[in-house]
PDB file of C-alpha atoms in Angstrom:
ATOM      1  CA  MET A   1      -2.434 -21.671  30.085  1.00 44.00           C
ATOM      2  CA  SER A   2       0.182 -19.314  28.759  1.00 45.00           C
ATOM      3  CA  THR A   3       2.929 -18.174  30.685  1.00 45.00           C
ATOM      4  CA  LYS A   4       3.897 -15.476  28.543  1.00 53.00           C
ATOM      5  CA  LYS A   5       3.330 -12.219  30.405  1.00 64.00           C
ATOM      6  CA  ASP A   6       0.714  -9.659  28.849  1.00 78.00           C
ATOM      7  CA  LYS A   7       3.005  -6.583  27.737  1.00 91.00           C
ATOM      8  CA  PHE A   8      -0.037  -4.327  27.965  1.00 97.00           C
ATOM      9  CA  SER A   9      -1.567  -2.882  31.118  1.00 97.00           C
ATOM     10  CA  ILE A  10      -4.923  -2.419  32.069  1.00 97.00           C
ATOM     11  CA  GLN A  11      -4.899   1.017  31.513  1.00 97.00           C
ATOM     12  CA  ASP A  12      -3.403   0.623  28.090  1.00 98.00           C
ATOM     13  CA  LYS A  13      -6.391  -1.496  27.254  1.00 98.00           C
ATOM     14  CA  ILE A  14      -8.740   1.198  28.582  1.00 98.00           C
ATOM     15  CA  TYR A  15      -7.202   3.915  26.378  1.00 98.00           C
ATOM     16  CA  MET A  16      -7.346   1.704  23.244  1.00 98.00           C
ATOM     17  CA  GLU A  17     -10.809   0.986  23.927  1.00 98.00           C
ATOM     18  CA  LEU A  18     -11.696   4.584  24.139  1.00 98.00           C
ATOM     19  CA  ALA A  19     -10.019   5.259  20.780  1.00 98.00           C
ATOM     20  CA  LEU A  20     -11.847   2.250  19.180  1.00 98.00           C
ATOM     21  CA  ASP A  21     -15.137   3.686  20.536  1.00 98.00           C
ATOM     22  CA  LEU A  22     -14.166   7.048  18.677  1.00 98.00           C
ATOM     23  CA  ALA A  23     -13.328   5.198  15.677  1.00 98.00           C
ATOM     24  CA  ARG A  24     -16.788   3.354  15.723  1.00 97.00           C
ATOM     25  CA  ALA A  25     -18.514   6.749  16.368  1.00 97.00           C
ATOM     26  CA  ARG A  26     -17.335   7.846  12.764  1.00 96.00           C
ATOM     27  CA  GLU A  27     -17.736   4.517  10.842  1.00 94.00           C
ATOM     28  CA  GLY A  28     -19.121   5.127   7.462  1.00 91.00           C
ATOM     29  CA  HIS A  29     -18.525   8.842   7.709  1.00 94.00           C
ATOM     30  CA  THR A  30     -15.045   9.507   6.672  1.00 92.00           C
ATOM     31  CA  GLY A  31     -15.087   9.442   2.857  1.00 87.00           C
ATOM     32  CA  THR A  32     -12.441   7.163   1.249  1.00 85.00           C
ATOM     33  CA  ASN A  33     -10.385   6.863   4.513  1.00 90.00           C
ATOM     34  CA  PRO A  34     -10.892   4.287   7.490  1.00 94.00           C
ATOM     35  CA  SER A  35     -12.287   5.491  10.460  1.00 96.00           C
ATOM     36  CA  VAL A  36      -9.376   5.892  13.188  1.00 98.00           C
ATOM     37  CA  GLY A  37      -9.715   6.875  16.819  1.00 98.00           C
ATOM     38  CA  CYS A  38      -6.832   8.383  18.724  1.00 98.00           C
ATOM     39  CA  ILE A  39      -6.246   9.073  22.470  1.00 98.00           C
ATOM     40  CA  ILE A  40      -3.345  11.091  24.066  1.00 98.00           C
ATOM     41  CA  VAL A  41      -2.173  10.619  27.455  1.00 98.00           C
ATOM     42  CA  LYS A  42       0.060  12.302  29.870  1.00 98.00           C
ATOM     43  CA  ASN A  43       0.666  11.295  33.379  1.00 96.00           C
ATOM     44  CA  ASP A  44      -2.169   8.925  33.503  1.00 95.00           C
ATOM     45  CA  LYS A  45      -4.452  11.669  32.211  1.00 97.00           C
ATOM     46  CA  ILE A  46      -6.291  12.046  28.815  1.00 98.00           C
ATOM     47  CA  ILE A  47      -5.086  15.397  27.352  1.00 98.00           C
ATOM     48  CA  SER A  48      -6.688  15.080  23.844  1.00 98.00           C
ATOM     49  CA  VAL A  49      -8.735  13.028  21.486  1.00 98.00           C
ATOM     50  CA  GLY A  50      -8.911  12.937  17.829  1.00 98.00           C
ATOM     51  CA  GLN A  51     -10.879  11.031  15.163  1.00 98.00           C
ATOM     52  CA  THR A  52     -10.670  10.932  11.390  1.00 97.00           C
ATOM     53  CA  SER A  53     -12.751  13.717  10.229  1.00 96.00           C
ATOM     54  CA  PHE A  54     -15.917  13.585   8.266  1.00 94.00           C
ATOM     55  CA  SER A  55     -14.180  14.163   4.807  1.00 87.00           C
ATOM     56  CA  GLY A  56     -11.274  11.586   5.813  1.00 92.00           C
ATOM     57  CA  ARG A  57      -8.774  14.457   6.512  1.00 93.00           C
ATOM     58  CA  PRO A  58      -7.217  15.458   8.776  1.00 96.00           C
ATOM     59  CA  HIS A  59      -6.730  12.057  10.382  1.00 97.00           C
ATOM     60  CA  ALA A  60      -7.499  11.276  13.913  1.00 98.00           C
ATOM     61  CA  GLU A  61      -3.698  11.572  14.963  1.00 98.00           C
ATOM     62  CA  GLN A  62      -3.337  14.981  13.302  1.00 98.00           C
ATOM     63  CA  ASN A  63      -6.691  15.950  14.773  1.00 98.00           C
ATOM     64  CA  ALA A  64      -5.679  14.628  18.361  1.00 98.00           C
ATOM     65  CA  ILE A  65      -2.379  16.787  18.384  1.00 98.00           C
ATOM     66  CA  ASN A  66      -4.551  19.813  17.029  1.00 98.00           C
ATOM     67  CA  ASN A  67      -6.994  19.507  19.849  1.00 97.00           C
ATOM     68  CA  SER A  68      -4.416  19.372  22.574  1.00 97.00           C
ATOM     69  CA  THR A  69      -3.894  22.463  24.884  1.00 94.00           C
ATOM     70  CA  GLU A  70      -1.280  20.944  26.693  1.00 97.00           C
ATOM     71  CA  ASP A  71       2.297  20.391  25.773  1.00 98.00           C
ATOM     72  CA  LEU A  72       2.607  16.868  24.231  1.00 98.00           C
ATOM     73  CA  THR A  73       6.218  16.227  25.029  1.00 98.00           C
ATOM     74  CA  GLY A  74       6.743  12.916  27.011  1.00 98.00           C
ATOM     75  CA  SER A  75       2.963  11.702  26.312  1.00 98.00           C
ATOM     76  CA  LYS A  76       1.648   8.519  24.918  1.00 98.00           C
ATOM     77  CA  MET A  77      -0.747   8.176  21.875  1.00 98.00           C
ATOM     78  CA  TYR A  78      -3.085   5.345  21.262  1.00 98.00           C
ATOM     79  CA  VAL A  79      -4.093   4.714  18.018  1.00 98.00           C
ATOM     80  CA  THR A  80      -6.593   1.990  16.543  1.00 98.00           C
ATOM     81  CA  LEU A  81      -4.752   1.779  13.173  1.00 97.00           C
ATOM     82  CA  GLU A  82      -0.961   2.458  12.086  1.00 97.00           C
ATOM     83  CA  PRO A  83      -0.412   6.021  11.588  1.00 98.00           C
ATOM     84  CA  CYS A  84       0.307   6.894   8.092  1.00 96.00           C
ATOM     85  CA  SER A  85       3.922   7.525   7.018  1.00 95.00           C
ATOM     86  CA  HIS A  86       3.696   8.743   3.396  1.00 91.00           C
ATOM     87  CA  HIS A  87       2.764  12.125   1.727  1.00 88.00           C
ATOM     88  CA  GLY A  88      -0.434  12.330   0.171  1.00 82.00           C
ATOM     89  CA  VAL A  89      -3.116  14.867   0.253  1.00 83.00           C
ATOM     90  CA  THR A  90      -1.976  15.510   3.918  1.00 86.00           C
ATOM     91  CA  PRO A  91       1.605  15.436   5.275  1.00 91.00           C
ATOM     92  CA  PRO A  92       2.300  11.902   7.162  1.00 96.00           C
ATOM     93  CA  CYS A  93       1.133  11.444  10.660  1.00 97.00           C
ATOM     94  CA  THR A  94       4.455  10.145  11.585  1.00 98.00           C
ATOM     95  CA  SER A  95       5.896  13.710  10.851  1.00 97.00           C
ATOM     96  CA  SER A  96       3.502  15.305  13.066  1.00 98.00           C
ATOM     97  CA  ILE A  97       3.833  12.902  15.959  1.00 98.00           C
ATOM     98  CA  ILE A  98       7.688  13.368  15.845  1.00 98.00           C
ATOM     99  CA  LYS A  99       7.419  17.318  15.502  1.00 98.00           C
ATOM    100  CA  SER A 100       4.986  17.087  18.768  1.00 98.00           C
ATOM    101  CA  LYS A 101       7.524  15.245  20.804  1.00 98.00           C
ATOM    102  CA  ILE A 102       5.073  12.335  21.824  1.00 98.00           C
ATOM    103  CA  SER A 103       7.554   9.646  23.467  1.00 98.00           C
ATOM    104  CA  GLU A 104       5.498   6.481  22.962  1.00 98.00           C
ATOM    105  CA  VAL A 105       2.954   5.356  20.112  1.00 98.00           C
ATOM    106  CA  LEU A 106       0.736   2.293  20.977  1.00 98.00           C
ATOM    107  CA  TYR A 107      -1.441   1.361  17.500  1.00 98.00           C
ATOM    108  CA  SER A 108      -3.399  -2.106  17.250  1.00 97.00           C
ATOM    109  CA  ILE A 109      -3.277  -2.970  13.623  1.00 95.00           C
ATOM    110  CA  ILE A 110      -0.731  -2.705  10.852  1.00 95.00           C
ATOM    111  CA  ASP A 111      -2.342  -0.561   7.911  1.00 94.00           C
ATOM    112  CA  ILE A 112      -3.067  -2.694   4.721  1.00 91.00           C
ATOM    113  CA  ASP A 113      -2.275   0.370   2.623  1.00 90.00           C
ATOM    114  CA  LYS A 114       1.052  -0.718   0.765  1.00 90.00           C
ATOM    115  CA  ARG A 115       2.326   3.087   1.322  1.00 90.00           C
ATOM    116  CA  VAL A 116       2.146   2.708   5.042  1.00 92.00           C
ATOM    117  CA  LYS A 117       2.151  -1.131   5.864  1.00 93.00           C
ATOM    118  CA  GLY A 118       4.639  -1.856   8.487  1.00 92.00           C
ATOM    119  CA  LYS A 119       6.889   1.530   7.866  1.00 96.00           C
ATOM    120  CA  THR A 120       5.377   3.543  10.924  1.00 96.00           C
ATOM    121  CA  PHE A 121       7.186   1.176  13.322  1.00 97.00           C
ATOM    122  CA  LYS A 122      10.853   1.840  11.757  1.00 96.00           C
ATOM    123  CA  ILE A 123      10.265   5.628  11.340  1.00 97.00           C
ATOM    124  CA  LEU A 124       9.248   6.190  14.739  1.00 98.00           C
ATOM    125  CA  LYS A 125      12.066   3.885  16.235  1.00 98.00           C
ATOM    126  CA  SER A 126      14.569   5.746  14.511  1.00 98.00           C
ATOM    127  CA  LYS A 127      13.359   8.971  16.290  1.00 98.00           C
ATOM    128  CA  ASN A 128      13.672   7.291  19.723  1.00 98.00           C
ATOM    129  CA  ILE A 129       9.920   6.843  20.046  1.00 98.00           C
ATOM    130  CA  LYS A 130       8.783   3.720  21.742  1.00 98.00           C
ATOM    131  CA  VAL A 131       6.519   1.960  19.595  1.00 98.00           C
ATOM    132  CA  GLN A 132       4.172  -1.123  20.300  1.00 97.00           C
ATOM    133  CA  GLN A 133       1.589  -2.666  18.347  1.00 96.00           C
ATOM    134  CA  GLY A 134      -1.086  -5.385  18.733  1.00 96.00           C
ATOM    135  CA  LEU A 135      -3.006  -3.914  21.409  1.00 96.00           C
ATOM    136  CA  LEU A 136      -6.626  -5.228  21.563  1.00 97.00           C
ATOM    137  CA  ILE A 137      -5.651  -6.786  18.278  1.00 96.00           C
ATOM    138  CA  ASP A 138      -8.644  -9.096  17.969  1.00 96.00           C
ATOM    139  CA  LYS A 139     -11.233  -6.629  19.048  1.00 97.00           C
ATOM    140  CA  VAL A 140      -9.714  -4.053  16.346  1.00 96.00           C
ATOM    141  CA  HIS A 141      -9.192  -6.250  13.776  1.00 95.00           C
ATOM    142  CA  LYS A 142     -12.911  -7.282  13.740  1.00 96.00           C
ATOM    143  CA  PHE A 143     -13.661  -3.407  13.411  1.00 96.00           C
ATOM    144  CA  TYR A 144     -11.529  -3.122  10.323  1.00 95.00           C
ATOM    145  CA  ALA A 145     -12.544  -6.507   8.569  1.00 91.00           C
ATOM    146  CA  PRO A 146     -14.441  -4.686   6.011  1.00 88.00           C
ATOM    147  CA  TYR A 147     -11.410  -2.377   5.271  1.00 88.00           C
ATOM    148  CA  PHE A 148      -9.100  -5.408   5.238  1.00 86.00           C
ATOM    149  CA  PHE A 149     -11.508  -7.291   3.002  1.00 82.00           C
ATOM    150  CA  TYR A 150     -12.688  -4.592   0.322  1.00 77.00           C
ATOM    151  CA  GLY A 151      -9.483  -2.154   0.622  1.00 66.00           C
ATOM    152  CA  ASN A 152      -9.157   1.425   0.174  1.00 57.00           C
ATOM    153  CA  ASN A 153      -9.168   1.192  -3.506  1.00 52.00           C
ATOM    154  CA  CYS A 154     -12.401  -0.536  -3.663  1.00 44.00           C
ATOM    155  CA  ILE A 155     -13.852   2.133  -1.559  1.00 44.00           C
ATOM    156  CA  LYS A 156     -12.657   4.864  -3.669  1.00 46.00           C
ATOM    157  CA  ARG A 157     -14.063   3.253  -7.033  1.00 42.00           C
ATOM    158  CA  ILE A 158     -17.533   3.001  -5.087  1.00 42.00           C
ATOM    159  CA  PHE A 159     -17.302   6.806  -4.364  1.00 44.00           C
ATOM    160  CA  ARG A 160     -16.303   7.604  -7.705  1.00 45.00           C
ATOM    161  CA  THR A 161     -18.841   5.654  -9.620  1.00 45.00           C
ATOM    162  CA  SER A 162     -21.712   7.040  -7.237  1.00 43.00           C
ATOM    163  CA  GLY A 163     -20.720  10.527  -7.917  1.00 48.00           C
ATOM    164  CA  VAL A 164     -19.937  11.522  -4.248  1.00 46.00           C
ATOM    165  CA  PHE A 165     -16.292  12.142  -5.115  1.00 44.00           C
ATOM    166  CA  ALA A 166     -16.611  12.591  -8.633  1.00 36.00           C
TER     167      ALA A 166
END
């Protein structure tokens, strides 16, 4: 029996379960991007949700930020996969998180994309945003197993050769 105290509350687990449900709902429908779910909570109340868009963009975090009708200052964000931190087709989700004044970000899994992998934690911490990772890691890892096995580049090759994103 472990004496290590679980650092995540029951409420944290419930919110991440909801984020995972959002990701599952878009599985296979997000183009070359992995399907991600995001929940934003303030004062123990869900104030916004987001999923990766059908085209893969905008990302779940940006959709959740855009969907909120409330001020996000001091809120908590729950995300199934590490938020992106690089400039690509869209600006980094970390920039949107910082700009929105979200005070805490909890994500389950570190992204395997080399442009992101492990960088989000440092970026958000440097802006005094509390960051935790590993929430529901086993359950979320099972969901992302195909992404971790095949990776984004394999998915992109499949789409290119099929003519979907030619």
